[in-house]
Each structure stands twice: as C-alpha cells, then as structure tokens.
XYZ file of C-alpha atoms in Angstrom:
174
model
C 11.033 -9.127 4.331
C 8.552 -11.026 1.850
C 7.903 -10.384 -1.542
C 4.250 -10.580 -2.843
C 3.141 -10.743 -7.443
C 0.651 -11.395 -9.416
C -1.518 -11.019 -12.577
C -4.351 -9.873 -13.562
C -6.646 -11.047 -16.169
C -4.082 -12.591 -18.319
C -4.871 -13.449 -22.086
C -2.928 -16.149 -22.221
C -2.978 -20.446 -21.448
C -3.005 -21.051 -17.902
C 0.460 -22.889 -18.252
C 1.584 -19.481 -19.360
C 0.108 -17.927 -16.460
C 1.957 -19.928 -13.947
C 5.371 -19.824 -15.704
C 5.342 -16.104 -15.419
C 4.068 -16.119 -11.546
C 7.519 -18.508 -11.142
C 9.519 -16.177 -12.690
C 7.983 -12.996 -11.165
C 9.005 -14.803 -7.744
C 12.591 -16.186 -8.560
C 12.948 -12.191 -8.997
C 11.690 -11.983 -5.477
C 14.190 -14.859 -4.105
C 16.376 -12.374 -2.222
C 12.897 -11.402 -0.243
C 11.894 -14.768 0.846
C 13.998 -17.470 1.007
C 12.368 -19.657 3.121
C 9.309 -20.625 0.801
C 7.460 -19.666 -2.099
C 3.697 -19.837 -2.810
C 1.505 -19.752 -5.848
C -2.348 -20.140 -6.003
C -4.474 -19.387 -9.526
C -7.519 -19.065 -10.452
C -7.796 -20.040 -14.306
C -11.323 -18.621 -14.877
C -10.673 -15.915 -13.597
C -7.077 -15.917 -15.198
C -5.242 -14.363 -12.308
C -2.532 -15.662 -10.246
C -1.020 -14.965 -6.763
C 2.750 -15.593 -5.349
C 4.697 -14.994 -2.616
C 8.232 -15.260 -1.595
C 8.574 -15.776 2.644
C 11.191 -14.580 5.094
C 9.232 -16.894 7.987
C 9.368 -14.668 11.215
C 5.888 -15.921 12.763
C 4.610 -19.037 12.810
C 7.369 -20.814 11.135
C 5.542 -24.224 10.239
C 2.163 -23.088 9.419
C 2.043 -19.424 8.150
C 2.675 -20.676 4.372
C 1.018 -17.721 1.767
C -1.169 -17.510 -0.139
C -3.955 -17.701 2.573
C -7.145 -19.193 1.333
C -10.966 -18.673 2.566
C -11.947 -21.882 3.841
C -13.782 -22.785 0.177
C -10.996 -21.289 -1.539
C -12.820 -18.621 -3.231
C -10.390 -15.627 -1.854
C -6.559 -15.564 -2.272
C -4.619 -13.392 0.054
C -0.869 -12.671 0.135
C 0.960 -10.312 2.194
C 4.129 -8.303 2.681
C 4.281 -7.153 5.670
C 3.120 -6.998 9.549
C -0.409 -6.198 10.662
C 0.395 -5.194 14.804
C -3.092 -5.782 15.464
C -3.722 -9.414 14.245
C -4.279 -11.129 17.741
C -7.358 -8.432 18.808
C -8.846 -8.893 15.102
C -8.058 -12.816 15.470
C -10.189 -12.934 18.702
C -12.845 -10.732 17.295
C -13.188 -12.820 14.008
C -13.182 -16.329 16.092
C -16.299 -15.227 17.749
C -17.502 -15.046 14.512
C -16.516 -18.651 13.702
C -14.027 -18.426 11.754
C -11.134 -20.781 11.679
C -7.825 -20.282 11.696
C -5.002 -22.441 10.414
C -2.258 -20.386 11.504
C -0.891 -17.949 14.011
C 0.602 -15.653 11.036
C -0.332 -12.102 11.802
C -1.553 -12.399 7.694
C -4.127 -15.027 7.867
C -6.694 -12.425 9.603
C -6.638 -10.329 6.206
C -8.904 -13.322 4.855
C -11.765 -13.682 7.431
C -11.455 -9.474 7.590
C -12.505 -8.882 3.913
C -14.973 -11.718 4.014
C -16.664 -9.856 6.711
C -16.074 -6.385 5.473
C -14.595 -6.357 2.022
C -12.370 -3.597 0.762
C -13.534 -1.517 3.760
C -11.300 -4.013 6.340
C -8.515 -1.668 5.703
C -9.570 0.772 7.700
C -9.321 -1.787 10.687
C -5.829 -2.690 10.303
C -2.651 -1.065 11.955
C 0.986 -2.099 10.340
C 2.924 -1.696 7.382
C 1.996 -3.873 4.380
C 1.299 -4.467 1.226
C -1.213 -6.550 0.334
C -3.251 -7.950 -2.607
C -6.724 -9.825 -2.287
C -7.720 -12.136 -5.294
C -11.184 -12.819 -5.112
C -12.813 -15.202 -7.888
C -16.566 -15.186 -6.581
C -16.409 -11.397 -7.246
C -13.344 -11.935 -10.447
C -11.883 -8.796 -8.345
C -8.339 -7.474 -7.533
C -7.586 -5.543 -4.555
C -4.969 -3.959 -4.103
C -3.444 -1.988 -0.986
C -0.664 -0.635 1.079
C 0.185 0.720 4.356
C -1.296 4.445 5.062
C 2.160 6.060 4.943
C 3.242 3.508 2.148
C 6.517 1.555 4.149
C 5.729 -1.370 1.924
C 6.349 -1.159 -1.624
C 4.067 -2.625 -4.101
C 4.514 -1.847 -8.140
C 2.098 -2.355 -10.584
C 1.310 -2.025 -14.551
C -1.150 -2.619 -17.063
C 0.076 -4.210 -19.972
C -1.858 -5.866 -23.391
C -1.618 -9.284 -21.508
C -2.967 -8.140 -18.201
C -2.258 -6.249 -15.050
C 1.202 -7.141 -13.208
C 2.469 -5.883 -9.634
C 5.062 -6.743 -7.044
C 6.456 -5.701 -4.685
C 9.672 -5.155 -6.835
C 10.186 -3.263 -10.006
C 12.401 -6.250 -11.099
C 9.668 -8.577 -10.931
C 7.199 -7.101 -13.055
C 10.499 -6.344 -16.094
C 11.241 -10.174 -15.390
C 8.071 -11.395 -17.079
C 9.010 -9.792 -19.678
C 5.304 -8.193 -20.163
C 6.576 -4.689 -18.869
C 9.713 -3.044 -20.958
C-alpha cells in the first residue's frame, strides 16, 4: 500500500523539521510496515518520507529515490505499469539504476523532462518530487485519482500525505 509526506518550506529548526516528518509517518505505519524513509533538504527547508509495503524489489527499492548527486527527492505511492519500457529507454540515456522498483524511473523521468514526465507514465500513484536545485515541490496523482494524496497550507509551511491523519498528526493542521 505505501504511504508518502512531507513539508514544504517550513519556518522552523531543521530538528523540528524532521521530528514532524517522523511523526507524519508513524501516522502512516499501518501503510508500510516494512520500512520507512526520510530525506531533507535544510536550505531548502523541506522534507520527504515514506512508509513501504515492499512488493518489488524487496532489498533494494528503499524510498526516497535520489538523483545520482542528490539534488532531486522522489517518493511514491503507488505502481507505474510501464517502468521496465521507460527503464530501457532512460538506460540508453545513461542513467543508472540502483533498483528494480517500478518508482526509481520517476527520478531519471523528471530529470529528463520535468513536470511534463507525467504525461509518460501509466499506473495509479501518487507522487511528490522535491527538487532543491530548482527549491520546487511537485506534486501529482494518478489521472483518475486511485491514489490519495492530501495536502494544506499552513503558517509553518505546506503539509501533504497520503492520509488525512498524517497531516492532523503534526499538529500544524487543526
């Protein structure tokens, strides 16, 4: 199942930051038992996390995917049916992959096309891209929405998940 949160230009410490990313996923537990995730970028202060059901590649396909300098955060809820055509097409570009999680392709996509890669995928997901070279949030779901994926802004910064409960667990959203 997954669960996928964040924030979004948070005015707070970075400590602060990261303490509400761990309790925006212990709301997510139920999704993702198998492993949790976390990745932030404090100057951009914005933080990704993910909770994993593992259902593909069960040792490597760990979220939140990084570009290879670790300038662009992906996670993903979800399944993307057409990763192993855009895998092929994006390794004869040279990229790399570390993984055989259907996810991992969402990286190396918006690096080639940004925002626009949506249009190439086929699945249900939702997603979020956290990219600090452009200190940009994306956003996205699944055409006919089977993923869900809350969000709010609040005085302290923007909050989604993929769960109500997640976002009221911070504490930010009432």
């Amino acid at each position: 199942m997954c669960g996928i949160a964040g924030i979004y230009r948070f005015n707070g410490e970075a400590n602060e930051l990261r303490q509400h990313l761990g309790v925006m996923n212990d709301a997510l537990l139920h999704r993702g038992p198998d492993e949790s995730g976390m990745h932030v970028y404090e100057g951009l202060r914005a933080g990704v996390s993910v909770r994993r059901l593992s259902i593909l590649d069960l040792e490597h396909g760990s979220q939140p995917f990084l570009s290879e300098d670790g300038s662009v955060a992906v996670v993903c809820n979800g399944e993307i049916y057409n990763h192993r055509s855009l895998r092929k097409e994006l390794q004869a570009k040279g990229y790399r992959f570390r993984s055989r999680s259907d996810c991992e392709v969402l990286v190396y996509l918006y690096l080639e096309e940004g925002p626009d890669f949506l249009k190439r995928l086929n699945g249900m997901f939702a997603l979020a891209v956290l990219d600090s070279r452009s200190g940009t949030l994306f956003l996205a779901r699944d055409p006919v929405g089977m993923k869900h994926l809350y969000w709010s802004e609040t005085p302290r910064g923007i909050v989604f998940a993929s769960e109500a409960r997640a976002l009221f667990a911070t504490g930010l959203v009432k």
